[in-house]
XYZ file of C-alpha atoms in Angstrom:
203
model
C 215.552 -27.465 166.624
C 215.928 -29.504 170.811
C 213.116 -31.835 170.652
C 212.142 -34.284 173.994
C 209.780 -37.304 173.614
C 208.337 -39.016 176.577
C 207.969 -42.691 175.841
C 211.489 -42.997 173.097
C 210.935 -46.593 173.531
C 207.269 -47.867 172.133
C 206.458 -48.410 168.803
C 205.126 -45.386 168.069
C 207.586 -42.908 169.853
C 210.645 -45.063 168.452
C 209.581 -43.789 165.318
C 209.644 -40.344 166.364
C 212.191 -40.535 167.216
C 213.623 -42.273 165.087
C 212.416 -39.588 162.342
C 213.257 -36.309 164.364
C 216.762 -37.532 163.959
C 216.793 -38.150 160.739
C 216.194 -34.339 159.952
C 219.143 -33.048 161.970
C 216.914 -32.471 165.224
C 219.113 -32.580 168.941
C 217.256 -35.055 170.567
C 216.682 -36.545 174.806
C 214.747 -39.347 174.405
C 213.099 -40.440 177.282
C 212.093 -43.985 178.883
C 211.478 -45.861 182.194
C 214.155 -47.652 180.878
C 216.593 -45.401 178.277
C 218.419 -49.427 177.699
C 215.893 -49.905 174.984
C 216.245 -46.863 172.687
C 218.232 -46.940 169.314
C 221.333 -45.616 168.920
C 221.585 -42.977 167.033
C 222.785 -39.355 165.901
C 221.964 -36.492 168.205
C 219.302 -37.934 170.797
C 220.377 -38.612 173.836
C 218.557 -41.446 175.777
C 217.815 -40.240 179.370
C 215.515 -42.209 182.099
C 211.770 -40.595 183.278
C 208.577 -41.569 184.831
C 205.424 -40.183 182.769
C 203.987 -40.347 187.179
C 206.909 -38.268 188.737
C 205.292 -34.788 186.368
C 208.007 -32.735 187.548
C 210.484 -34.904 187.219
C 208.963 -34.898 183.972
C 209.342 -31.319 183.505
C 212.686 -31.261 184.360
C 213.758 -33.268 181.142
C 211.219 -31.349 178.733
C 212.557 -27.803 180.173
C 214.729 -26.199 177.287
C 213.664 -27.670 174.702
C 211.715 -26.372 171.754
C 208.741 -28.956 171.470
C 207.869 -31.791 173.789
C 206.333 -35.072 172.535
C 204.349 -37.360 174.777
C 203.946 -40.992 172.871
C 202.529 -42.992 176.167
C 199.436 -45.474 176.750
C 196.320 -42.877 178.013
C 196.254 -45.585 180.578
C 199.391 -45.711 181.745
C 199.583 -42.014 181.924
C 197.238 -39.237 183.800
C 197.152 -36.791 181.697
C 196.725 -33.556 183.741
C 200.243 -34.666 185.606
C 201.535 -34.840 181.789
C 200.260 -31.058 180.830
C 201.283 -30.557 184.052
C 204.481 -30.897 183.392
C 204.098 -29.101 179.939
C 203.057 -25.950 181.318
C 205.458 -26.082 184.190
C 208.795 -26.631 181.693
C 208.100 -24.075 178.950
C 208.500 -25.940 176.201
C 206.817 -23.818 172.686
C 205.298 -26.729 172.248
C 203.785 -29.493 173.510
C 202.471 -32.473 171.728
C 200.546 -35.812 172.524
C 200.034 -38.837 170.388
C 196.548 -39.608 170.050
C 194.551 -42.109 169.543
C 191.282 -42.919 166.653
C 189.243 -43.696 169.223
C 187.736 -39.622 169.786
C 187.699 -39.014 165.694
C 184.410 -38.376 164.978
C 182.516 -40.951 162.048
C 179.397 -38.623 162.643
C 179.173 -35.233 163.150
C 179.420 -35.494 167.425
C 179.844 -39.563 167.113
C 183.365 -41.235 168.306
C 184.401 -43.931 167.185
C 184.642 -45.281 170.375
C 180.848 -44.904 170.587
C 179.987 -46.840 167.868
C 178.663 -50.301 168.139
C 181.521 -52.356 166.215
C 184.543 -51.039 168.527
C 186.794 -53.388 170.075
C 185.884 -53.483 173.293
C 189.442 -54.776 174.473
C 189.820 -51.376 173.176
C 187.797 -49.554 174.669
C 188.564 -47.484 177.646
C 192.402 -46.420 176.141
C 190.306 -44.908 173.436
C 188.148 -43.665 175.525
C 190.452 -41.875 177.776
C 192.718 -40.992 175.044
C 189.349 -38.524 174.205
C 189.191 -37.673 177.911
C 192.963 -36.039 176.943
C 191.964 -34.289 174.148
C 188.658 -32.424 176.182
C 191.161 -31.264 178.810
C 193.644 -29.947 176.330
C 191.114 -27.967 174.426
C 190.087 -26.402 178.094
C 193.707 -24.772 178.012
C 193.945 -21.075 178.342
C 198.463 -21.589 178.203
C 199.271 -24.110 176.632
C 200.855 -24.473 173.135
C 199.196 -28.126 171.791
C 198.513 -29.979 169.178
C 196.672 -33.542 169.052
C 197.531 -36.208 166.337
C 195.396 -39.116 166.468
C 196.067 -42.068 164.083
C 193.595 -43.509 162.279
C 192.563 -46.275 162.778
C 194.514 -49.181 161.996
C 198.326 -47.739 163.582
C 200.479 -50.397 162.496
C 204.480 -51.368 161.451
C 204.846 -50.610 157.770
C 207.140 -48.715 155.885
C 207.870 -44.205 155.294
C 205.811 -43.274 152.279
C 205.530 -40.013 153.127
C 202.177 -40.184 150.889
C 198.932 -40.085 153.119
C 196.508 -36.624 154.179
C 195.318 -34.847 156.928
C 192.413 -34.676 158.303
C 190.857 -32.916 161.535
C 188.450 -34.189 163.721
C 186.668 -36.666 161.063
C 188.394 -40.075 161.355
C 190.165 -41.054 157.338
C 189.525 -44.059 155.582
C 190.800 -44.939 151.900
C 188.562 -45.953 148.813
C 188.569 -49.279 149.573
C 187.329 -48.177 153.041
C 190.064 -49.109 155.424
C 191.070 -47.003 158.088
C 195.148 -47.296 158.532
C 198.391 -45.922 158.935
C 202.106 -46.657 159.500
C 203.772 -45.618 162.694
C 206.474 -44.804 159.799
C 204.469 -42.071 158.107
C 202.650 -41.177 161.152
C 206.116 -39.989 162.561
C 206.254 -38.369 159.338
C 203.708 -36.119 160.074
C 204.475 -35.400 163.205
C 207.930 -33.818 162.791
C 206.391 -32.286 159.121
C 204.168 -29.827 162.107
C 206.496 -29.345 164.439
C 208.690 -28.236 161.693
C 205.644 -26.117 159.975
C 203.431 -25.615 163.056
C 199.503 -25.926 160.927
C 197.116 -27.344 163.466
C 198.138 -25.409 166.643
C 195.225 -25.813 169.162
C 194.345 -27.970 167.572
C 193.843 -31.469 166.964
C 194.379 -32.942 163.199
C 194.178 -36.695 162.392
C 196.928 -38.548 159.677
C 196.021 -41.387 157.373
C 195.860 -43.078 153.172
């Protein structure tokens, strides 16, 4: 498949780019500084700015799927959704956040007392992004939320999937590596199971 990813030089984006290349997809890897994108087979680095809706739409056009892997506070969800619609891509996938996941019915993680203050604005914006996507009638979107801790790690290929509830392991820890998150996202692209839905991945 032909897949384009904005934010390809980031911690999640670079792993997603590598996972897609590993599986033999043709990837257009987009970043403000394309020289930071690792050289990989069938990966073409392109310069792009997520604030330039028309420019991003042009870069995404002609692909089977487009992914945005960018910080919520460093981008405008409306522009990203607009670019996805203008580009005509078959699918639009978003690297989401954990803050909008529920810890009890109707209670988002970001609203709980123990949520780290330094991540609250970012997490709140991510929830707003998801709410905007849920209002879309035409766009074929998918929003993948990591678990609470999104960290450097290993590619094990062993994880659990959920929907809107925060996943926690037997020891109470909620976490996923960037590498296994990338596996889950690539699986979803190859075998669609969450069209116009949010889902989550964790151990």
